[in-house]
């Protein structure tokens, strides 16, 4: 079974078909940018893109992703332009969003997916889409600003 | 006699112990430093001598700052580096930040209590100033000029005659060494209020942000080592359970099985019996956990209603009163009170986004621990004791923490990984689930409080009486039980933090009781201050209503004269919110609340605008904040801390709570413990007041005081109903 992650093909061993994508990424492949926060799709820390849509990696079974293209925070910049940050990542730097930073890969992946669907989301649309991403440090106000900042600069997935 | 029997007989444990003479012997054992005592966190502040190892010129000519504070989101290294930059006269980017291991710097106290700027900036500034003086002296010697003829540049030094020497050239000649004497003699300029500064007071970008947004930052959960194995620990159902039976079942025959580890309880260390398993991969681990059966026995577990009784302020007041007095005043108990209000606060969780994790490698009589902690040297001490190694043979490698908030001040996961690593000879990672994080760590204790106050005829405060009963905070239940008789003699200053009223009354009494609970409690952002100031400020607003006065005017009229800085933040926030002009009539389903408070030498005032939604649930629409923490080193980082505290204040006031079921916290995940989400966040206006006028203090927790009372006062105004307990549910 084959799976594409950040543009690279991976052969999934039979013993890994039943495992969840999150530990597969983190513990098997060593791609630790995608975070564990709750394990039950309540916090959004493990958000990745599957064929461009925001998904919680803790809920995905690897064997059900045959042929799919997965993008993680490590590969996000390359979906935009080689050697540069994705506009959402850049907006996160501009607005100085992160405190502890642990939830931010998931926040950024959600925001990038939102802008892929909706180039100019308004305040309410941003909040509605990002509601599944928890941040205990309380960076929400800056997250809203950063998504708007990225939208203004024409971010698309 | 058990605690329960004593309680039934109305005896306080403290009085019993004093009477029996046990207490004094206990104190001697506690403070003598003998090896039998359990590991106790280092509480000494860092010294000038310690600071000598925090900053250096590397052989490659770059400066290096070894940050003695732990990173958990406050980004203290970024702010402290500005202090180093100011003293050295080089841009912050010219200074590399290193998060040192425990063998790279002298022991430093835990990162907690908003102390990192207040207590660490000055020794750091002095060490940096001393280093600069020393480098200048050596540059003058090298160039053959008098020290007075030398001018510092961003790259090094130049003489009036035009000779130059760079830091790189200086570093190549000889390594820089600064002595404690030079540090003591140093005259740092970076923290002096009221002087022009180049780097202090600016907001350079936080140093780790680029790694965070690209997923490169390594938190404790992200540590990976060659030959890494994965461990899991079977936690007892309640903290004091006894291990009865362990059966490995078919675990040993399952793929990836490495070991089943069982160790006895250690009363001296205060650790219970230990049962853990190790597997080759996290995927193997799941089935192995399933196969193992562990049986515990314990007395009938405590329930929430039992705890409610233990911390009931009214029961305590009817009984023997408060155990400790913070402010003693001869308050007149007779006669009618103008305000007689009770406030109940539930258990609350830290719930950092990263559930705790640690990786350990124990080999050749040495241990290495990778973790995210607020107290690396306590981890070193604790793990050394658990493994019976000298502390010098234990090294703690500090990863950035995915949130702290007090929750990583105590030790849980590191000795677990260490035991499993020691038994298997493999590097072992233990990563807690969210359920373990909620149920097996510790939390903010519940507290109940009563404030009674009486007005004079001219609307001043005549009598003020504030009683607080809380679970322990600074002397947490996780401390070994044999030490309890001693610590029960001490008053828990975490419980009473910020409980002294900033208002002037003719007679003031503030007292508190710290009641040991069979549930692990401890420090949570701002300790007792958020609850204590909530009670004070709600009672003051109620007094203002009773007096028929505006809550701002009443506060300013009754504030103690020495609280000028607090009064200034109040006036400023009122101006920002146009306080007098926008107040709607009472019970219009929207309201404005104002409140203020002090936390460790920092001052803050809030105005909150609240609307009650169709469901009856309050929504905070706008928050104004004026704060004064003295000299501000990095305004954007200070602002970020206040933004975080506003979100925490919304959680504390409107949604966060849990109860105890069968001796353990009930929630297992975020579906049953409600953190604020992005849909609940108000717009925020934040201003700093008097930023250059006083010595720097802290802002990591100050924002927690008064935000709750500002929101709750607005809800009282909107609904006309009093608030007696948090969180405030739909009206």
Coordinates of N, CA and C in Angstrom, one line a residue, chain B residues 101-296:
Chain B
X101 N 21.7 22.4 30.0 CA 21.4 21.2 30.8 C 21.8 21.4 32.3
X102 N 21.4 20.5 33.1 CA 21.6 20.8 34.6 C 23.1 20.7 34.9
X103 N 24.0 20.2 34.0 CA 25.4 20.2 34.4 C 26.1 21.4 33.8
X104 N 25.4 22.3 33.1 CA 26.0 23.4 32.5 C 26.0 24.7 33.2
X105 N 25.0 24.8 34.2 CA 24.9 26.0 35.0 C 24.7 25.6 36.5
X106 N 25.0 26.5 37.4 CA 24.7 26.1 38.8 C 23.2 25.9 39.0
X107 N 22.8 25.2 40.0 CA 21.3 25.0 40.3 C 20.6 26.3 40.3
X108 N 19.4 26.3 39.6 CA 18.6 27.5 39.6 C 17.2 27.1 40.1
X109 N 16.6 27.9 40.8 CA 15.2 27.6 41.3 C 14.3 27.4 40.2
X110 N 13.2 26.7 40.5 CA 12.1 26.5 39.5 C 11.7 27.8 38.8
X111 N 11.2 27.6 37.6 CA 10.7 28.7 36.8 C 9.2 28.8 37.1
X112 N 8.8 29.8 38.0 CA 7.5 29.9 38.5 C 7.3 31.2 39.2
X113 N 6.1 31.6 39.5 CA 5.8 32.8 40.3 C 6.1 34.1 39.6
X114 N 6.2 34.1 38.3 CA 6.4 35.3 37.5 C 7.7 36.0 38.0
X115 N 8.7 35.2 38.4 CA 9.9 35.7 39.0 C 11.1 36.0 38.0
X116 N 11.0 35.5 36.8 CA 12.2 35.4 36.0 C 12.8 36.8 35.7
X117 N 11.9 37.8 35.5 CA 12.5 39.1 35.2 C 12.8 39.8 36.6
X118 N 11.8 39.6 37.5 CA 12.0 40.3 38.8 C 13.3 39.9 39.5
X119 N 13.6 38.6 39.5 CA 14.8 38.1 40.3 C 16.0 37.7 39.4
X120 N 15.8 37.5 38.2 CA 17.0 37.0 37.4 C 17.6 38.0 36.5
X121 N 16.8 39.1 36.1 CA 17.3 40.1 35.2 C 18.5 40.8 35.8
X122 N 18.4 41.1 37.1 CA 19.5 42.0 37.7 C 20.8 41.2 37.8
X123 N 20.9 40.0 38.3 CA 22.2 39.3 38.3 C 22.7 39.1 36.9
X124 N 21.7 38.8 35.9 CA 22.2 38.7 34.6 C 22.7 40.0 34.0
X125 N 22.1 41.1 34.3 CA 22.6 42.4 33.8 C 23.9 42.7 34.4
X126 N 24.1 42.3 35.7 CA 25.4 42.6 36.3 C 26.5 41.7 35.7
X127 N 26.2 40.5 35.5 CA 27.2 39.6 34.9 C 27.6 40.1 33.5
X128 N 26.6 40.5 32.7 CA 26.8 41.0 31.4 C 27.6 42.3 31.4
X129 N 27.3 43.2 32.3 CA 28.1 44.4 32.5 C 29.5 44.1 32.9
X130 N 29.7 43.1 33.8 CA 31.0 42.8 34.2 C 31.8 42.2 33.1
X131 N 31.2 41.4 32.3 CA 31.8 40.8 31.1 C 32.3 41.9 30.2
X132 N 31.4 42.9 30.0 CA 31.8 44.0 29.1 C 33.0 44.8 29.6
X133 N 33.0 45.0 30.9 CA 34.1 45.8 31.5 C 35.4 45.0 31.3
X134 N 35.3 43.7 31.6 CA 36.5 42.8 31.5 C 37.0 42.8 30.0
X135 N 36.1 42.7 29.1 CA 36.5 42.7 27.7 C 37.1 44.0 27.3
X136 N 36.6 45.1 27.8 CA 37.1 46.4 27.5 C 38.5 46.6 28.1
X137 N 38.7 46.1 29.3 CA 40.0 46.1 29.9 C 41.1 45.4 29.1
X138 N 40.7 44.2 28.6 CA 41.6 43.4 27.8 C 41.8 44.0 26.4
X139 N 40.8 44.6 25.9 CA 41.0 45.3 24.6 C 41.9 46.5 24.7
X140 N 41.8 47.2 25.8 CA 42.7 48.4 26.0 C 44.2 47.9 26.1
X141 N 44.3 46.8 26.8 CA 45.7 46.3 27.0 C 46.2 45.9 25.7
X142 N 45.4 45.2 24.9 CA 45.9 44.6 23.6 C 46.2 45.8 22.7
X143 N 45.4 46.8 22.7 CA 45.6 47.9 21.8 C 46.7 48.9 22.3
X144 N 47.0 48.7 23.6 CA 48.0 49.6 24.2 C 47.5 51.0 24.4
X145 N 46.2 51.1 24.8 CA 45.7 52.4 25.0 C 45.1 52.4 26.4
X146 N 44.8 53.6 27.0 CA 44.1 53.7 28.3 C 42.7 53.3 28.1
X147 N 42.1 52.7 29.2 CA 40.7 52.3 29.1 C 39.8 53.4 28.7
X148 N 40.1 54.6 29.2 CA 39.3 55.8 28.9 C 39.3 56.2 27.4
X149 N 40.3 55.8 26.7 CA 40.4 56.1 25.3 C 39.7 55.1 24.4
X150 N 38.9 54.2 25.0 CA 38.3 53.1 24.3 C 36.8 53.4 24.1
X151 N 36.3 53.1 23.0 CA 34.8 53.2 22.7 C 34.3 51.8 22.3
X152 N 33.1 51.5 22.9 CA 32.5 50.2 22.6 C 31.7 50.3 21.3
X153 N 31.8 49.3 20.4 CA 31.0 49.3 19.2 C 30.2 48.0 19.2
X154 N 29.4 47.8 18.2 CA 28.6 46.6 18.1 C 29.5 45.4 17.8
X155 N 30.7 45.7 17.3 CA 31.6 44.6 16.9 C 32.7 44.3 17.9
X156 N 33.0 45.3 18.7 CA 34.1 45.2 19.6 C 34.4 46.6 20.2
X157 N 35.7 47.0 20.1 CA 36.1 48.3 20.6 C 37.0 49.0 19.6
X158 N 36.9 50.4 19.7 CA 37.9 51.2 18.9 C 38.4 52.3 19.8
X159 N 39.7 52.6 19.5 CA 40.3 53.7 20.3 C 40.1 55.0 19.6
X160 N 40.3 56.1 20.4 CA 40.2 57.4 19.8 C 41.1 57.7 18.7
X161 N 42.2 56.9 18.7 CA 43.2 57.0 17.6 C 42.9 56.2 16.4
X162 N 41.7 55.5 16.5 CA 41.3 54.7 15.3 C 41.7 53.3 15.3
X163 N 42.3 52.8 16.3 CA 42.7 51.4 16.4 C 41.4 50.6 16.8
X164 N 41.2 49.4 16.2 CA 40.0 48.6 16.5 C 40.4 47.2 16.9
X165 N 39.6 46.6 17.7 CA 39.7 45.1 17.9 C 38.3 44.6 18.0
X166 N 38.1 43.5 17.4 CA 36.7 42.9 17.4 C 36.6 41.9 18.5
X167 N 35.3 41.5 18.8 CA 35.1 40.5 19.8 C 35.7 39.2 19.3
X168 N 35.7 39.0 18.1 CA 36.2 37.7 17.5 C 37.7 37.7 17.8
X169 N 38.4 38.8 17.5 CA 39.8 38.8 17.8 C 40.1 38.7 19.3
X170 N 39.3 39.3 20.1 CA 39.5 39.2 21.5 C 39.3 37.8 22.0
X171 N 38.3 37.1 21.5 CA 38.0 35.8 21.9 C 39.1 34.8 21.5
X172 N 39.7 35.1 20.3 CA 40.8 34.2 19.8 C 42.0 34.3 20.7
X173 N 42.2 35.4 21.4 CA 43.4 35.6 22.2 C 43.3 34.9 23.5
X174 N 42.2 35.1 24.2 CA 42.1 34.4 25.5 C 40.6 34.3 25.9
X175 N 40.2 33.2 26.6 CA 38.8 33.1 27.0 C 38.5 34.1 28.0
X176 N 37.3 34.7 27.9 CA 36.9 35.6 28.9 C 36.4 34.9 30.2
X177 N 36.8 35.4 31.3 CA 36.4 34.9 32.6 C 35.9 36.0 33.5
X178 N 34.7 35.9 34.0 CA 34.3 37.0 34.9 C 34.2 36.5 36.4
X179 N 34.7 37.2 37.3 CA 34.6 36.8 38.7 C 33.4 37.3 39.4
X180 N 33.1 36.7 40.5 CA 31.9 37.2 41.3 C 32.2 38.6 41.8
X181 N 33.5 38.9 42.1 CA 33.8 40.2 42.6 C 33.5 41.3 41.5
X182 N 33.9 41.0 40.3 CA 33.6 41.9 39.2 C 32.1 42.1 39.0
X183 N 31.4 41.0 39.2 CA 29.9 41.1 39.0 C 29.3 41.9 40.1
X184 N 29.8 41.7 41.3 CA 29.3 42.5 42.4 C 29.5 44.0 42.2
X185 N 30.7 44.3 41.6 CA 31.1 45.7 41.4 C 30.4 46.3 40.2
X186 N 29.8 45.5 39.4 CA 29.2 46.0 38.1 C 28.1 47.0 38.3
X187 N 28.0 47.9 37.4 CA 26.9 48.9 37.5 C 26.1 48.8 36.3
X188 N 25.2 47.9 36.2 CA 24.4 47.7 35.0 C 23.4 48.8 34.8
X189 N 23.2 49.1 33.5 CA 22.3 50.2 33.1 C 21.0 49.8 32.5
X190 N 20.9 48.5 32.2 CA 19.7 48.1 31.4 C 18.4 48.1 32.2
X191 N 18.5 48.0 33.5 CA 17.2 47.9 34.3 C 16.9 49.2 35.0
X192 N 17.8 50.2 34.8 CA 17.6 51.4 35.6 C 16.3 52.2 35.0
X193 N 15.4 52.4 35.8 CA 14.2 53.1 35.3 C 14.5 54.6 34.9
X194 N 13.8 55.0 33.9 CA 13.9 56.4 33.5 C 15.1 56.8 32.7
X195 N 15.8 55.8 32.1 CA 17.0 56.2 31.3 C 16.7 55.7 29.9
X196 N 17.4 56.3 28.9 CA 17.2 55.9 27.5 C 17.9 54.6 27.3
X197 N 17.3 53.7 26.5 CA 17.8 52.4 26.3 C 17.7 52.0 24.8
X198 N 18.6 51.1 24.4 CA 18.7 50.8 23.0 C 17.9 49.5 22.7
X199 N 18.0 48.5 23.5 CA 17.4 47.2 23.2 C 16.3 46.9 24.2
X200 N 16.5 47.3 25.4 CA 15.4 47.1 26.4 C 14.3 48.0 26.2
X201 N 13.1 47.5 26.2 CA 11.9 48.3 25.9 C 11.4 48.1 24.4
X202 N 12.2 47.4 23.6 CA 11.8 47.1 22.3 C 11.2 45.7 22.2
X203 N 10.7 45.3 21.1 CA 10.1 44.0 20.9 C 10.7 43.2 19.7
X204 N 12.0 42.8 19.9 CA 12.5 42.0 18.8 C 11.8 40.6 18.8
X205 N 11.7 40.0 17.6 CA 10.9 38.8 17.5 C 11.5 37.7 18.4
X206 N 10.6 36.9 19.0 CA 11.0 35.7 19.9 C 11.9 34.8 19.1
X207 N 12.9 34.2 19.7 CA 13.9 33.5 19.0 C 13.5 32.2 18.4
X208 N 12.5 31.6 19.0 CA 12.2 30.2 18.6 C 11.0 30.2 17.6
X209 N 10.4 31.3 17.3 CA 9.2 31.3 16.5 C 9.3 30.6 15.1
X210 N 10.5 30.8 14.5 CA 10.6 30.2 13.1 C 10.6 28.7 13.2
X211 N 11.2 28.2 14.3 CA 11.2 26.7 14.4 C 9.8 26.2 14.8
X212 N 9.1 27.0 15.5 CA 7.7 26.6 15.9 C 6.8 26.5 14.7
X213 N 6.8 27.5 13.8 CA 5.9 27.6 12.7 C 6.3 26.5 11.6
X214 N 7.5 26.0 11.7 CA 7.9 25.0 10.7 C 7.9 23.6 11.3
X215 N 7.5 23.5 12.6 CA 7.4 22.2 13.2 C 8.7 21.6 13.7
X216 N 9.7 22.4 13.7 CA 11.1 21.9 14.0 C 11.4 21.9 15.5
X217 N 10.7 22.7 16.3 CA 10.9 22.8 17.8 C 10.7 21.4 18.4
X218 N 11.6 21.0 19.2 CA 11.5 19.7 19.8 C 11.0 19.8 21.3
X219 N 9.8 19.4 21.5 CA 9.3 19.4 22.9 C 9.6 18.0 23.5
X220 N 9.3 17.8 24.7 CA 9.7 16.5 25.4 C 9.1 15.3 24.6
X221 N 7.9 15.5 24.1 CA 7.2 14.4 23.4 C 7.9 14.1 22.1
X222 N 8.7 15.0 21.6 CA 9.3 14.9 20.3 C 10.7 14.3 20.3
X223 N 11.2 14.0 21.5 CA 12.6 13.5 21.6 C 12.6 12.1 21.1
X224 N 13.6 11.8 20.2 CA 13.8 10.5 19.7 C 15.2 10.1 19.8
X225 N 15.5 8.9 20.3 CA 16.8 8.4 20.5 C 16.9 7.0 19.7
X226 N 18.2 6.7 19.4 CA 18.4 5.4 18.8 C 18.0 4.3 19.8
X227 N 17.4 3.2 19.2 CA 17.0 2.1 20.1 C 16.0 2.4 21.1
X228 N 15.2 3.5 20.9 CA 14.2 4.0 21.8 C 13.1 2.9 22.0
X229 N 12.8 2.7 23.3 CA 11.6 1.9 23.6 C 10.5 2.8 24.3
X230 N 9.3 2.2 24.3 CA 8.2 3.0 24.8 C 7.6 2.4 26.0
X231 N 7.4 3.3 27.0 CA 6.9 2.8 28.3 C 5.6 3.3 28.7
X232 N 4.9 2.5 29.5 CA 3.6 3.0 30.1 C 3.6 2.6 31.6
X233 N 3.0 3.4 32.4 CA 2.9 3.2 33.8 C 1.5 3.0 34.2
X234 N 1.2 2.0 35.0 CA -0.2 1.7 35.5 C -0.3 2.6 36.7
X235 N -1.1 3.6 36.7 CA -1.3 4.5 37.8 C -2.3 4.0 38.7
X236 N -2.1 4.2 40.0 CA -3.2 3.7 41.0 C -4.5 4.5 40.8
X237 N -5.6 3.9 41.1 CA -6.9 4.5 40.9 C -7.0 5.8 41.8
X238 N -6.4 5.8 43.0 CA -6.4 6.9 43.8 C -5.0 7.0 44.4
X239 N -4.5 8.2 44.8 CA -3.1 8.4 45.1 C -2.6 7.5 46.2
X240 N -3.4 7.1 47.2 CA -2.9 6.3 48.3 C -3.3 4.8 48.2
X241 N -3.5 4.3 47.0 CA -3.9 2.9 46.8 C -2.7 2.0 47.0
X242 N -2.9 0.8 47.5 CA -1.9 -0.2 47.7 C -1.9 -1.2 46.6
X243 N -0.8 -1.6 46.1 CA -0.7 -2.6 45.1 C -1.0 -4.0 45.7
X244 N -2.0 -4.7 45.1 CA -2.3 -6.1 45.6 C -1.7 -7.1 44.7
X245 N -1.9 -7.0 43.4 CA -1.5 -8.1 42.5 C -1.2 -7.6 41.1
X246 N -0.1 -8.2 40.5 CA 0.2 -7.8 39.1 C 0.2 -9.1 38.3
X247 N -0.4 -9.2 37.2 CA -0.4 -10.4 36.4 C 0.0 -10.0 35.0
X248 N 1.1 -10.5 34.5 CA 1.5 -10.2 33.1 C 0.7 -10.8 32.0
X249 N -0.1 -11.9 32.4 CA -0.9 -12.6 31.4 C 0.0 -13.0 30.3
X250 N -0.5 -12.8 29.1 CA 0.3 -13.3 27.9 C 1.1 -12.1 27.4
X251 N 1.3 -11.1 28.1 CA 2.1 -9.9 27.7 C 3.4 -10.3 27.1
X252 N 4.1 -11.2 27.9 CA 5.5 -11.5 27.5 C 5.6 -12.2 26.1
X253 N 4.5 -12.8 25.7 CA 4.5 -13.5 24.4 C 4.1 -12.6 23.3
X254 N 3.7 -11.4 23.6 CA 3.2 -10.5 22.5 C 4.4 -9.9 21.7
X255 N 4.1 -9.5 20.5 CA 5.2 -8.9 19.7 C 5.7 -7.6 20.3
X256 N 7.0 -7.3 20.4 CA 7.5 -6.1 20.8 C 7.6 -5.9 22.3
X257 N 7.3 -7.0 23.1 CA 7.4 -7.0 24.5 C 8.8 -6.8 24.9
X258 N 9.1 -5.9 25.9 CA 10.4 -5.7 26.4 C 10.5 -6.0 27.8
X259 N 9.6 -5.5 28.6 CA 9.7 -5.8 30.1 C 8.5 -5.4 30.8
X260 N 8.3 -6.1 31.9 CA 7.3 -5.7 32.9 C 8.0 -5.3 34.2
X261 N 7.9 -4.1 34.7 CA 8.7 -3.7 35.8 C 7.8 -3.4 37.0
X262 N 8.1 -4.0 38.1 CA 7.3 -3.8 39.3 C 8.2 -3.4 40.5
X263 N 7.9 -2.3 41.1 CA 8.8 -1.9 42.2 C 7.9 -1.5 43.4
X264 N 8.5 -1.7 44.6 CA 7.8 -1.5 45.8 C 7.6 0.0 46.1
X265 N 6.6 0.3 46.9 CA 6.4 1.7 47.4 C 7.6 2.2 48.2
X266 N 7.9 3.4 48.2 CA 8.9 4.0 48.9 C 8.4 5.1 49.8
X267 N 8.1 4.8 51.1 CA 7.5 5.8 51.9 C 8.3 7.0 52.1
X268 N 9.6 6.8 52.1 CA 10.5 8.0 52.4 C 10.4 9.0 51.2
X269 N 10.4 8.4 50.0 CA 10.3 9.3 48.8 C 8.8 9.7 48.6
X270 N 7.9 9.0 49.2 CA 6.5 9.3 49.0 C 6.0 8.8 47.7
X271 N 6.7 7.8 47.1 CA 6.2 7.2 45.9 C 5.5 5.9 46.2
X272 N 4.4 5.7 45.5 CA 3.6 4.5 45.7 C 4.3 3.3 44.9
X273 N 3.7 2.1 45.0 CA 4.2 1.0 44.2 C 4.1 1.3 42.7
X274 N 5.1 0.8 42.0 CA 5.3 1.1 40.6 C 5.1 -0.1 39.8
X275 N 4.2 0.0 38.8 CA 4.1 -1.0 37.8 C 4.1 -0.4 36.4
X276 N 5.0 -0.9 35.6 CA 5.1 -0.3 34.2 C 5.5 -1.4 33.2
X277 N 5.2 -1.1 32.0 CA 5.6 -2.0 30.9 C 6.4 -1.2 29.9
X278 N 7.3 -2.0 29.1 CA 8.1 -1.4 28.1 C 7.9 -2.2 26.8
X279 N 7.7 -1.5 25.7 CA 7.6 -2.2 24.4 C 8.5 -1.5 23.3
X280 N 8.7 -2.3 22.3 CA 9.5 -1.8 21.2 C 8.9 -0.5 20.5
X281 N 7.6 -0.5 20.3 CA 7.0 0.6 19.6 C 5.7 0.9 20.3
X282 N 5.2 2.1 20.1 CA 3.9 2.5 20.7 C 2.8 1.6 20.2
X283 N 3.0 1.1 19.0 CA 1.9 0.2 18.5 C 1.8 -1.1 19.3
X284 N 3.0 -1.7 19.6 CA 3.1 -2.9 20.4 C 2.6 -2.6 21.8
X285 N 2.8 -1.4 22.3 CA 2.6 -1.1 23.7 C 1.1 -1.3 24.0
X286 N 0.2 -0.9 23.1 CA -1.2 -0.9 23.4 C -1.7 -2.3 23.8
X287 N -1.3 -3.3 23.0 CA -1.8 -4.7 23.3 C -1.1 -5.2 24.6
X288 N 0.1 -4.8 24.8 CA 0.8 -5.3 26.0 C 0.1 -4.7 27.3
X289 N -0.3 -3.4 27.2 CA -1.0 -2.8 28.3 C -2.3 -3.6 28.6
X290 N -3.0 -3.9 27.5 CA -4.3 -4.7 27.6 C -4.1 -6.0 28.3
X291 N -3.0 -6.6 28.0 CA -2.7 -8.0 28.5 C -2.4 -8.0 30.0
X292 N -1.9 -6.9 30.5 CA -1.4 -6.9 31.9 C -2.6 -6.5 32.8
X293 N -2.7 -7.2 33.9 CA -3.8 -6.8 34.9 C -3.2 -6.5 36.2
X294 N -3.6 -5.3 36.7 CA -3.0 -4.8 38.0 C -4.2 -4.6 39.0
X295 N -4.1 -5.1 40.2 CA -5.1 -5.0 41.2 C -4.6 -4.1 42.3
X296 N -5.4 -3.1 42.7 CA -5.1 -2.2 43.8 C -6.1 -2.3 44.8

